[in-house]
Amino acid sequence: MHFIFFGIGEILRQDQYEKIQEISERLADVVIADADPVNWTGDGKLPKELTKDERGDAYWCRKMAVATLSVMMRVSNLIGVIQRQTNDGSEA
């Protein structure tokens, strides 16, 4: 079994690392969809034209986009840490 070491006591199997890479790619697609204003409630309307419910839904859409981006950035950061550790001579 092949392991990747990326910190004190932190170990991933190779198959886990590959799954994290796949998740990162899927998250990128979700971020693109979530961050596109065309997909938000009230697209094309001015804020004053939105109903109270539409404003709340539009705000929720923005929060989801930010949350998805945050998850993608954290996963990408984890991949970067593992790659740097691997390139520094650790287990690959």
PDB file of N, CA and C in Angstrom:
ATOM      1  N   MET A   1       0.849  -1.171   0.000  1.00  0.00           N
ATOM      2  CA  MET A   1       0.000   0.000   0.000  1.00  0.00           C
ATOM      3  C   MET A   1       0.898   1.239   0.000  1.00  0.00           C
ATOM      4  N   HIS A   2       0.529   2.234  -0.755  1.00  0.00           N
ATOM      5  CA  HIS A   2       1.339   3.428  -0.922  1.00  0.00           C
ATOM      6  C   HIS A   2       0.722   4.584  -0.153  1.00  0.00           C
ATOM      7  N   PHE A   3       1.539   5.301   0.649  1.00  0.00           N
ATOM      8  CA  PHE A   3       1.046   6.407   1.459  1.00  0.00           C
ATOM      9  C   PHE A   3       1.739   7.706   1.082  1.00  0.00           C
ATOM     10  N   ILE A   4       1.045   8.811   1.325  1.00  0.00           N
ATOM     11  CA  ILE A   4       1.605  10.143   1.135  1.00  0.00           C
ATOM     12  C   ILE A   4       1.629  10.806   2.504  1.00  0.00           C
ATOM     13  N   PHE A   5       2.792  11.291   2.914  1.00  0.00           N
ATOM     14  CA  PHE A   5       2.932  11.982   4.188  1.00  0.00           C
ATOM     15  C   PHE A   5       2.919  13.478   3.915  1.00  0.00           C
ATOM     16  N   PHE A   6       2.072  14.224   4.631  1.00  0.00           N
ATOM     17  CA  PHE A   6       2.027  15.662   4.388  1.00  0.00           C
ATOM     18  C   PHE A   6       1.973  16.458   5.682  1.00  0.00           C
ATOM     19  N   GLY A   7       2.580  15.996   6.689  1.00  0.00           N
ATOM     20  CA  GLY A   7       2.636  16.726   7.951  1.00  0.00           C
ATOM     21  C   GLY A   7       2.841  15.746   9.088  1.00  0.00           C
ATOM     22  N   ILE A   8       2.969  16.284  10.259  1.00  0.00           N
ATOM     23  CA  ILE A   8       3.215  15.461  11.431  1.00  0.00           C
ATOM     24  C   ILE A   8       2.013  14.552  11.672  1.00  0.00           C
ATOM     25  N   GLY A   9       2.217  13.285  11.464  1.00  0.00           N
ATOM     26  CA  GLY A   9       1.176  12.303  11.722  1.00  0.00           C
ATOM     27  C   GLY A   9       0.030  12.287  10.722  1.00  0.00           C
ATOM     28  N   GLU A  10       0.140  13.043   9.647  1.00  0.00           N
ATOM     29  CA  GLU A  10      -0.937  13.108   8.662  1.00  0.00           C
ATOM     30  C   GLU A  10      -0.559  12.272   7.444  1.00  0.00           C
ATOM     31  N   ILE A  11      -1.374  11.278   7.170  1.00  0.00           N
ATOM     32  CA  ILE A  11      -1.068  10.342   6.090  1.00  0.00           C
ATOM     33  C   ILE A  11      -2.308  10.137   5.226  1.00  0.00           C
ATOM     34  N   LEU A  12      -2.092  10.098   3.925  1.00  0.00           N
ATOM     35  CA  LEU A  12      -3.146   9.744   2.973  1.00  0.00           C
ATOM     36  C   LEU A  12      -2.662   8.579   2.135  1.00  0.00           C
ATOM     37  N   ARG A  13      -3.569   7.679   1.850  1.00  0.00           N
ATOM     38  CA  ARG A  13      -3.241   6.648   0.874  1.00  0.00           C
ATOM     39  C   ARG A  13      -3.280   7.282  -0.509  1.00  0.00           C
ATOM     40  N   GLN A  14      -2.598   6.677  -1.457  1.00  0.00           N
ATOM     41  CA  GLN A  14      -2.561   7.190  -2.826  1.00  0.00           C
ATOM     42  C   GLN A  14      -3.967   7.307  -3.412  1.00  0.00           C
ATOM     43  N   ASP A  15      -4.826   6.307  -3.164  1.00  0.00           N
ATOM     44  CA  ASP A  15      -6.185   6.361  -3.705  1.00  0.00           C
ATOM     45  C   ASP A  15      -6.985   7.513  -3.092  1.00  0.00           C
ATOM     46  N   GLN A  16      -6.731   7.836  -1.822  1.00  0.00           N
ATOM     47  CA  GLN A  16      -7.408   8.972  -1.193  1.00  0.00           C
ATOM     48  C   GLN A  16      -6.953  10.286  -1.823  1.00  0.00           C
ATOM     49  N   TYR A  17      -5.659  10.402  -2.058  1.00  0.00           N
ATOM     50  CA  TYR A  17      -5.114  11.599  -2.704  1.00  0.00           C
ATOM     51  C   TYR A  17      -5.726  11.780  -4.096  1.00  0.00           C
ATOM     52  N   GLU A  18      -5.827  10.703  -4.846  1.00  0.00           N
ATOM     53  CA  GLU A  18      -6.414  10.783  -6.188  1.00  0.00           C
ATOM     54  C   GLU A  18      -7.888  11.185  -6.124  1.00  0.00           C
ATOM     55  N   LYS A  19      -8.614  10.701  -5.118  1.00  0.00           N
ATOM     56  CA  LYS A  19     -10.018  11.098  -4.948  1.00  0.00           C
ATOM     57  C   LYS A  19     -10.124  12.583  -4.631  1.00  0.00           C
ATOM     58  N   ILE A  20      -9.209  13.086  -3.806  1.00  0.00           N
ATOM     59  CA  ILE A  20      -9.206  14.518  -3.484  1.00  0.00           C
ATOM     60  C   ILE A  20      -8.964  15.335  -4.744  1.00  0.00           C
ATOM     61  N   GLN A  21      -8.073  14.876  -5.613  1.00  0.00           N
ATOM     62  CA  GLN A  21      -7.836  15.579  -6.879  1.00  0.00           C
ATOM     63  C   GLN A  21      -9.100  15.580  -7.748  1.00  0.00           C
ATOM     64  N   GLU A  22      -9.798  14.462  -7.806  1.00  0.00           N
ATOM     65  CA  GLU A  22     -11.047  14.384  -8.583  1.00  0.00           C
ATOM     66  C   GLU A  22     -12.107  15.320  -8.005  1.00  0.00           C
ATOM     67  N   ILE A  23     -12.199  15.358  -6.686  1.00  0.00           N
ATOM     68  CA  ILE A  23     -13.157  16.251  -6.031  1.00  0.00           C
ATOM     69  C   ILE A  23     -12.838  17.699  -6.369  1.00  0.00           C
ATOM     70  N   SER A  24     -11.568  18.038  -6.395  1.00  0.00           N
ATOM     71  CA  SER A  24     -11.155  19.405  -6.729  1.00  0.00           C
ATOM     72  C   SER A  24     -11.637  19.799  -8.121  1.00  0.00           C
ATOM     73  N   GLU A  25     -11.523  18.897  -9.059  1.00  0.00           N
ATOM     74  CA  GLU A  25     -11.975  19.177 -10.425  1.00  0.00           C
ATOM     75  C   GLU A  25     -13.491  19.356 -10.477  1.00  0.00           C
ATOM     76  N   ARG A  26     -14.224  18.518  -9.758  1.00  0.00           N
ATOM     77  CA  ARG A  26     -15.686  18.653  -9.735  1.00  0.00           C
ATOM     78  C   ARG A  26     -16.107  19.943  -9.040  1.00  0.00           C
ATOM     79  N   LEU A  27     -15.392  20.302  -7.975  1.00  0.00           N
ATOM     80  CA  LEU A  27     -15.705  21.543  -7.269  1.00  0.00           C
ATOM     81  C   LEU A  27     -15.523  22.756  -8.170  1.00  0.00           C
ATOM     82  N   ALA A  28     -14.524  22.720  -9.044  1.00  0.00           N
ATOM     83  CA  ALA A  28     -14.313  23.841  -9.966  1.00  0.00           C
ATOM     84  C   ALA A  28     -15.543  24.049 -10.843  1.00  0.00           C
ATOM     85  N   ASP A  29     -16.132  22.978 -11.320  1.00  0.00           N
ATOM     86  CA  ASP A  29     -17.349  23.092 -12.136  1.00  0.00           C
ATOM     87  C   ASP A  29     -18.503  23.678 -11.328  1.00  0.00           C
ATOM     88  N   VAL A  30     -18.617  23.266 -10.074  1.00  0.00           N
ATOM     89  CA  VAL A  30     -19.691  23.774  -9.220  1.00  0.00           C
ATOM     90  C   VAL A  30     -19.477  25.257  -8.918  1.00  0.00           C
ATOM     91  N   VAL A  31     -18.229  25.648  -8.654  1.00  0.00           N
ATOM     92  CA  VAL A  31     -17.925  27.061  -8.393  1.00  0.00           C
ATOM     93  C   VAL A  31     -18.313  27.912  -9.591  1.00  0.00           C
ATOM     94  N   ILE A  32     -17.990  27.448 -10.775  1.00  0.00           N
ATOM     95  CA  ILE A  32     -18.331  28.202 -11.989  1.00  0.00           C
ATOM     96  C   ILE A  32     -19.840  28.397 -12.079  1.00  0.00           C
ATOM     97  N   ALA A  33     -20.602  27.359 -11.816  1.00  0.00           N
ATOM     98  CA  ALA A  33     -22.066  27.469 -11.878  1.00  0.00           C
ATOM     99  C   ALA A  33     -22.609  28.346 -10.753  1.00  0.00           C
ATOM    100  N   ASP A  34     -22.103  28.141  -9.530  1.00  0.00           N
ATOM    101  CA  ASP A  34     -22.602  28.905  -8.381  1.00  0.00           C
ATOM    102  C   ASP A  34     -22.260  30.386  -8.476  1.00  0.00           C
ATOM    103  N   ALA A  35     -21.103  30.714  -9.041  1.00  0.00           N
ATOM    104  CA  ALA A  35     -20.652  32.105  -9.092  1.00  0.00           C
ATOM    105  C   ALA A  35     -21.228  32.878 -10.274  1.00  0.00           C
ATOM    106  N   ASP A  36     -21.868  32.204 -11.190  1.00  0.00           N
ATOM    107  CA  ASP A  36     -22.421  32.875 -12.367  1.00  0.00           C
ATOM    108  C   ASP A  36     -23.722  33.584 -11.994  1.00  0.00           C
ATOM    109  N   PRO A  37     -23.756  34.921 -12.059  1.00  0.00           N
ATOM    110  CA  PRO A  37     -24.959  35.666 -11.673  1.00  0.00           C
ATOM    111  C   PRO A  37     -26.209  35.273 -12.462  1.00  0.00           C
ATOM    112  N   VAL A  38     -26.027  34.709 -13.641  1.00  0.00           N
ATOM    113  CA  VAL A  38     -27.178  34.258 -14.425  1.00  0.00           C
ATOM    114  C   VAL A  38     -27.958  33.190 -13.658  1.00  0.00           C
ATOM    115  N   ASN A  39     -27.277  32.455 -12.803  1.00  0.00           N
ATOM    116  CA  ASN A  39     -27.917  31.385 -12.041  1.00  0.00           C
ATOM    117  C   ASN A  39     -28.516  31.856 -10.718  1.00  0.00           C
ATOM    118  N   TRP A  40     -28.367  33.124 -10.390  1.00  0.00           N
ATOM    119  CA  TRP A  40     -28.882  33.643  -9.126  1.00  0.00           C
ATOM    120  C   TRP A  40     -30.336  34.072  -9.267  1.00  0.00           C
ATOM    121  N   THR A  41     -31.064  33.948  -8.194  1.00  0.00           N
ATOM    122  CA  THR A  41     -32.431  34.450  -8.141  1.00  0.00           C
ATOM    123  C   THR A  41     -32.419  35.950  -8.433  1.00  0.00           C
ATOM    124  N   GLY A  42     -33.337  36.392  -9.272  1.00  0.00           N
ATOM    125  CA  GLY A  42     -33.463  37.817  -9.572  1.00  0.00           C
ATOM    126  C   GLY A  42     -32.514  38.315 -10.634  1.00  0.00           C
ATOM    127  N   ASP A  43     -31.893  37.408 -11.376  1.00  0.00           N
ATOM    128  CA  ASP A  43     -30.956  37.820 -12.426  1.00  0.00           C
ATOM    129  C   ASP A  43     -31.628  38.819 -13.368  1.00  0.00           C
ATOM    130  N   GLY A  44     -30.944  39.910 -13.635  1.00  0.00           N
ATOM    131  CA  GLY A  44     -31.450  40.916 -14.557  1.00  0.00           C
ATOM    132  C   GLY A  44     -32.331  41.969 -13.913  1.00  0.00           C
ATOM    133  N   LYS A  45     -32.648  41.778 -12.642  1.00  0.00           N
ATOM    134  CA  LYS A  45     -33.479  42.756 -11.940  1.00  0.00           C
ATOM    135  C   LYS A  45     -32.605  43.672 -11.084  1.00  0.00           C
ATOM    136  N   LEU A  46     -33.024  44.909 -10.959  1.00  0.00           N
ATOM    137  CA  LEU A  46     -32.374  45.826 -10.033  1.00  0.00           C
ATOM    138  C   LEU A  46     -32.789  45.452  -8.612  1.00  0.00           C
ATOM    139  N   PRO A  47     -31.943  45.740  -7.632  1.00  0.00           N
ATOM    140  CA  PRO A  47     -32.313  45.394  -6.253  1.00  0.00           C
ATOM    141  C   PRO A  47     -33.675  45.946  -5.831  1.00  0.00           C
ATOM    142  N   LYS A  48     -34.012  47.144  -6.274  1.00  0.00           N
ATOM    143  CA  LYS A  48     -35.300  47.727  -5.872  1.00  0.00           C
ATOM    144  C   LYS A  48     -36.492  47.004  -6.504  1.00  0.00           C
ATOM    145  N   GLU A  49     -36.238  46.212  -7.547  1.00  0.00           N
ATOM    146  CA  GLU A  49     -37.303  45.469  -8.218  1.00  0.00           C
ATOM    147  C   GLU A  49     -37.549  44.096  -7.595  1.00  0.00           C
ATOM    148  N   LEU A  50     -36.663  43.670  -6.718  1.00  0.00           N
ATOM    149  CA  LEU A  50     -36.781  42.344  -6.111  1.00  0.00           C
ATOM    150  C   LEU A  50     -37.775  42.354  -4.957  1.00  0.00           C
ATOM    151  N   THR A  51     -38.502  41.273  -4.842  1.00  0.00           N
ATOM    152  CA  THR A  51     -39.365  41.104  -3.671  1.00  0.00           C
ATOM    153  C   THR A  51     -38.487  40.741  -2.474  1.00  0.00           C
ATOM    154  N   LYS A  52     -39.069  40.766  -1.308  1.00  0.00           N
ATOM    155  CA  LYS A  52     -38.329  40.397  -0.103  1.00  0.00           C
ATOM    156  C   LYS A  52     -37.790  38.967  -0.221  1.00  0.00           C
ATOM    157  N   ASP A  53     -38.616  38.051  -0.702  1.00  0.00           N
ATOM    158  CA  ASP A  53     -38.175  36.661  -0.872  1.00  0.00           C
ATOM    159  C   ASP A  53     -37.062  36.549  -1.904  1.00  0.00           C
ATOM    160  N   GLU A  54     -37.186  37.273  -3.003  1.00  0.00           N
ATOM    161  CA  GLU A  54     -36.143  37.231  -4.036  1.00  0.00           C
ATOM    162  C   GLU A  54     -34.825  37.784  -3.502  1.00  0.00           C
ATOM    163  N   ARG A  55     -34.879  38.847  -2.707  1.00  0.00           N
ATOM    164  CA  ARG A  55     -33.649  39.397  -2.124  1.00  0.00           C
ATOM    165  C   ARG A  55     -32.987  38.361  -1.228  1.00  0.00           C
ATOM    166  N   GLY A  56     -33.793  37.703  -0.406  1.00  0.00           N
ATOM    167  CA  GLY A  56     -33.245  36.669   0.473  1.00  0.00           C
ATOM    168  C   GLY A  56     -32.654  35.513  -0.309  1.00  0.00           C
ATOM    169  N   ASP A  57     -33.349  35.092  -1.352  1.00  0.00           N
ATOM    170  CA  ASP A  57     -32.844  33.994  -2.183  1.00  0.00           C
ATOM    171  C   ASP A  57     -31.578  34.401  -2.926  1.00  0.00           C
ATOM    172  N   ALA A  58     -31.535  35.644  -3.424  1.00  0.00           N
ATOM    173  CA  ALA A  58     -30.351  36.127  -4.138  1.00  0.00           C
ATOM    174  C   ALA A  58     -29.151  36.177  -3.191  1.00  0.00           C
ATOM    175  N   TYR A  59     -29.383  36.631  -1.970  1.00  0.00           N
ATOM    176  CA  TYR A  59     -28.316  36.661  -0.967  1.00  0.00           C
ATOM    177  C   TYR A  59     -27.827  35.246  -0.676  1.00  0.00           C
ATOM    178  N   TRP A  60     -28.752  34.314  -0.544  1.00  0.00           N
ATOM    179  CA  TRP A  60     -28.399  32.917  -0.296  1.00  0.00           C
ATOM    180  C   TRP A  60     -27.558  32.372  -1.454  1.00  0.00           C
ATOM    181  N   CYS A  61     -27.912  32.719  -2.686  1.00  0.00           N
ATOM    182  CA  CYS A  61     -27.139  32.272  -3.855  1.00  0.00           C
ATOM    183  C   CYS A  61     -25.696  32.761  -3.768  1.00  0.00           C
ATOM    184  N   ARG A  62     -25.522  34.014  -3.376  1.00  0.00           N
ATOM    185  CA  ARG A  62     -24.171  34.569  -3.244  1.00  0.00           C
ATOM    186  C   ARG A  62     -23.397  33.862  -2.131  1.00  0.00           C
ATOM    187  N   LYS A  63     -24.071  33.608  -1.017  1.00  0.00           N
ATOM    188  CA  LYS A  63     -23.418  32.903   0.086  1.00  0.00           C
ATOM    189  C   LYS A  63     -22.988  31.503  -0.337  1.00  0.00           C
ATOM    190  N   MET A  64     -23.820  30.828  -1.106  1.00  0.00           N
ATOM    191  CA  MET A  64     -23.471  29.488  -1.583  1.00  0.00           C
ATOM    192  C   MET A  64     -22.249  29.539  -2.493  1.00  0.00           C
ATOM    193  N   ALA A  65     -22.191  30.549  -3.362  1.00  0.00           N
ATOM    194  CA  ALA A  65     -21.042  30.689  -4.258  1.00  0.00           C
ATOM    195  C   ALA A  65     -19.762  30.880  -3.450  1.00  0.00           C
ATOM    196  N   VAL A  66     -19.816  31.733  -2.437  1.00  0.00           N
ATOM    197  CA  VAL A  66     -18.644  31.983  -1.591  1.00  0.00           C
ATOM    198  C   VAL A  66     -18.262  30.721  -0.822  1.00  0.00           C
ATOM    199  N   ALA A  67     -19.244  30.011  -0.294  1.00  0.00           N
ATOM    200  CA  ALA A  67     -18.968  28.793   0.462  1.00  0.00           C
ATOM    201  C   ALA A  67     -18.347  27.715  -0.424  1.00  0.00           C
ATOM    202  N   THR A  68     -18.863  27.555  -1.624  1.00  0.00           N
ATOM    203  CA  THR A  68     -18.316  26.556  -2.544  1.00  0.00           C
ATOM    204  C   THR A  68     -16.891  26.921  -2.937  1.00  0.00           C
ATOM    205  N   LEU A  69     -16.659  28.204  -3.196  1.00  0.00           N
ATOM    206  CA  LEU A  69     -15.305  28.661  -3.527  1.00  0.00           C
ATOM    207  C   LEU A  69     -14.358  28.398  -2.365  1.00  0.00           C
ATOM    208  N   SER A  70     -14.812  28.624  -1.151  1.00  0.00           N
ATOM    209  CA  SER A  70     -13.986  28.380   0.028  1.00  0.00           C
ATOM    210  C   SER A  70     -13.595  26.907   0.139  1.00  0.00           C
ATOM    211  N   VAL A  71     -14.553  26.021  -0.077  1.00  0.00           N
ATOM    212  CA  VAL A  71     -14.253  24.584  -0.030  1.00  0.00           C
ATOM    213  C   VAL A  71     -13.246  24.227  -1.117  1.00  0.00           C
ATOM    214  N   MET A  72     -13.452  24.749  -2.334  1.00  0.00           N
ATOM    215  CA  MET A  72     -12.530  24.448  -3.426  1.00  0.00           C
ATOM    216  C   MET A  72     -11.122  24.947  -3.103  1.00  0.00           C
ATOM    217  N   MET A  73     -11.022  26.152  -2.539  1.00  0.00           N
ATOM    218  CA  MET A  73      -9.710  26.703  -2.204  1.00  0.00           C
ATOM    219  C   MET A  73      -9.014  25.864  -1.139  1.00  0.00           C
ATOM    220  N   ARG A  74      -9.759  25.393  -0.161  1.00  0.00           N
ATOM    221  CA  ARG A  74      -9.161  24.568   0.892  1.00  0.00           C
ATOM    222  C   ARG A  74      -8.692  23.219   0.344  1.00  0.00           C
ATOM    223  N   VAL A  75      -9.486  22.626  -0.519  1.00  0.00           N
ATOM    224  CA  VAL A  75      -9.085  21.357  -1.133  1.00  0.00           C
ATOM    225  C   VAL A  75      -7.857  21.574  -2.012  1.00  0.00           C
ATOM    226  N   SER A  76      -7.854  22.660  -2.790  1.00  0.00           N
ATOM    227  CA  SER A  76      -6.704  22.969  -3.645  1.00  0.00           C
ATOM    228  C   SER A  76      -5.461  23.232  -2.807  1.00  0.00           C
ATOM    229  N   ASN A  77      -5.637  23.903  -1.679  1.00  0.00           N
ATOM    230  CA  ASN A  77      -4.517  24.163  -0.786  1.00  0.00           C
ATOM    231  C   ASN A  77      -3.955  22.856  -0.237  1.00  0.00           C
ATOM    232  N   LEU A  78      -4.833  21.940   0.147  1.00  0.00           N
ATOM    233  CA  LEU A  78      -4.397  20.633   0.634  1.00  0.00           C
ATOM    234  C   LEU A  78      -3.592  19.906  -0.433  1.00  0.00           C
ATOM    235  N   ILE A  79      -4.070  19.928  -1.659  1.00  0.00           N
ATOM    236  CA  ILE A  79      -3.346  19.289  -2.764  1.00  0.00           C
ATOM    237  C   ILE A  79      -1.977  19.938  -2.931  1.00  0.00           C
ATOM    238  N   GLY A  80      -1.927  21.273  -2.845  1.00  0.00           N
ATOM    239  CA  GLY A  80      -0.658  21.981  -2.966  1.00  0.00           C
ATOM    240  C   GLY A  80       0.322  21.607  -1.870  1.00  0.00           C
ATOM    241  N   VAL A  81      -0.164  21.482  -0.644  1.00  0.00           N
ATOM    242  CA  VAL A  81       0.693  21.085   0.473  1.00  0.00           C
ATOM    243  C   VAL A  81       1.264  19.698   0.217  1.00  0.00           C
ATOM    244  N   ILE A  82       0.416  18.790  -0.207  1.00  0.00           N
ATOM    245  CA  ILE A  82       0.872  17.423  -0.480  1.00  0.00           C
ATOM    246  C   ILE A  82       1.897  17.422  -1.608  1.00  0.00           C
ATOM    247  N   GLN A  83       1.647  18.183  -2.669  1.00  0.00           N
ATOM    248  CA  GLN A  83       2.583  18.227  -3.796  1.00  0.00           C
ATOM    249  C   GLN A  83       3.923  18.821  -3.386  1.00  0.00           C
ATOM    250  N   ARG A  84       3.898  19.876  -2.566  1.00  0.00           N
ATOM    251  CA  ARG A  84       5.161  20.469  -2.109  1.00  0.00           C
ATOM    252  C   ARG A  84       5.937  19.484  -1.255  1.00  0.00           C
ATOM    253  N   GLN A  85       5.227  18.779  -0.369  1.00  0.00           N
ATOM    254  CA  GLN A  85       5.881  17.784   0.478  1.00  0.00           C
ATOM    255  C   GLN A  85       6.493  16.684  -0.383  1.00  0.00           C
ATOM    256  N   THR A  86       5.750  16.254  -1.390  1.00  0.00           N
ATOM    257  CA  THR A  86       6.227  15.198  -2.281  1.00  0.00           C
ATOM    258  C   THR A  86       7.441  15.670  -3.072  1.00  0.00           C
ATOM    259  N   ASN A  87       7.404  16.895  -3.559  1.00  0.00           N
ATOM    260  CA  ASN A  87       8.518  17.434  -4.339  1.00  0.00           C
ATOM    261  C   ASN A  87       9.745  17.711  -3.487  1.00  0.00           C
ATOM    262  N   ASP A  88       9.568  17.842  -2.173  1.00  0.00           N
ATOM    263  CA  ASP A  88      10.692  18.079  -1.268  1.00  0.00           C
ATOM    264  C   ASP A  88      11.388  16.784  -0.874  1.00  0.00           C
ATOM    265  N   GLY A  89      10.957  15.672  -1.446  1.00  0.00           N
ATOM    266  CA  GLY A  89      11.628  14.406  -1.194  1.00  0.00           C
ATOM    267  C   GLY A  89      10.881  13.466  -0.275  1.00  0.00           C
ATOM    268  N   SER A  90       9.696  13.840   0.146  1.00  0.00           N
ATOM    269  CA  SER A  90       8.897  12.937   0.974  1.00  0.00           C
ATOM    270  C   SER A  90       8.352  11.812   0.110  1.00  0.00           C
ATOM    271  N   GLU A  91       7.631  10.915   0.749  1.00  0.00           N
ATOM    272  CA  GLU A  91       7.000   9.816   0.012  1.00  0.00           C
ATOM    273  C   GLU A  91       6.093  10.366  -1.069  1.00  0.00           C
ATOM    274  N   ALA A  92       6.006   9.713  -2.194  1.00  0.00           N
ATOM    275  CA  ALA A  92       5.134  10.147  -3.290  1.00  0.00           C
ATOM    276  C   ALA A  92       4.062   9.130  -3.546  1.00  0.00           C
TER     277      ALA A  92
END
